[in-house]
Amino acid sequence: MNQLGNPREGIATLKRAVAIYDQLLALKPQDAGRLADSGRAWQTLMDVASSPGGGFLDFNAKDEVMADGNKAITRFEAELEISPLDSAALLGIVRVYTTEGGVQTAVDPLLGMTTIRKGLDTFHRLPAAVQSSPEGLVEEARLASAVGLAQYRMGQYKEALGPLERAREILDGFAVADPKNSTNQSRRANVYRTRAGIDFYLNKKQEALADYRKTIEIYDGMVTVRSVCEGYVAKILAGQGRMGEAAPYAKASIDDLENLADRPEATVQYLNEAAIVLMVTPVLSLRDYPRALRYALRADQLSNGRGSVYLPMAYANNGEAAKALDVVERFMTMFPAPPPGQKPSDARQNLENERRDIKILIKTGHLPPGFNQ
């Protein structure tokens, strides 16, 4: 249900299943098998809550994800007290820490890295034979990808390339052996997408273009992520003066994301991605600020005021500077300032830049050049 675009019903169904597993566990609380079943159920619920609709992690669900994940870990650890050599329980804990760290990374990459390292520590408790097994290699790749993403979010671009390369090696190897494995393809595409972002920041535009195109190729069947990457390809091509090549990518990206955002069951992620692409597309004739504001407002409403980091930008582009400033300052409380001497996360830095630009709008009546980049 989650992958078919109905995450709310999928989560409701999983919650009913979790309740049943916990009822069975309550009857035999020292049963290792029932502890394992309940742990896996909570882990599955955490996975769906962390990425409703698939494709993107939802940082707004962080509290729910952490609560579900911690319940899973409690059950896996209880199982290990009964069966200390059970590698499946250790793998379950690794998976939980990897997902929790990924969601935390979107808000606080330093905290996310701390959680991911707990996953690494647990992974290294596994027997060598399990670590090198196909199942173990999958978890090594997920951890390496998560480390690379956290380092990317902290601005440690060059350091992130090593873990991402290890993840790519493993996942590309699995793709050769099983090219129709959609889960592996999704993880593989995420590695290329993260590397493309790093290439872009390192001003390696041709490498970024190649990695985004590779992501589009892999994600051909997943509209959300493919469409976002098409938008990035359009941006790079336009920056190189290749507007004729950029325009089809830009239009395809917008058409797909608008279609997703206009659905009654549209998730916060779909609405956010549609809002931002309508404001930053390099094809100026395709920009639609009023529509972007409608999407951002709906995302904010669906998440009880926590969901659309693009709402300040949408307000500003529609001339509502006071509302834009109010919202950006509200969002800044959700993304902590870094400790003294450390760089802010990308999300925090973007909000600080946005607040600066909105204050310029209030003072001069005009947004500074480059606001919609």
XYZ file of C-alpha atoms in Angstrom, residues 18 21-22 25 32-46 68-69 71-76 79 92 96:
30
model
C 1.698 -4.615 15.429
C 1.898 -9.312 17.522
C 2.150 -7.466 20.838
C 3.868 -11.510 22.917
C 12.178 -15.595 21.563
C 10.130 -16.217 18.421
C 7.357 -13.878 19.527
C 9.871 -11.214 20.526
C 11.410 -11.496 17.048
C 7.999 -11.239 15.343
C 7.022 -8.190 17.376
C 10.402 -6.544 16.782
C 10.148 -7.049 13.037
C 6.590 -5.673 13.037
C 7.656 -2.485 14.820
C 10.647 -2.190 12.488
C 8.389 -2.465 9.422
C 6.028 0.167 10.818
C 9.037 2.432 11.427
C 8.632 2.761 16.714
C 12.323 2.002 16.243
C 10.207 -0.432 20.558
C 11.721 -2.683 17.898
C 15.167 -2.463 19.520
C 13.727 -3.246 22.972
C 12.228 -6.467 21.598
C 15.338 -7.459 19.655
C 15.382 -11.714 22.246
C 17.214 -6.009 13.077
C 16.583 0.263 12.975
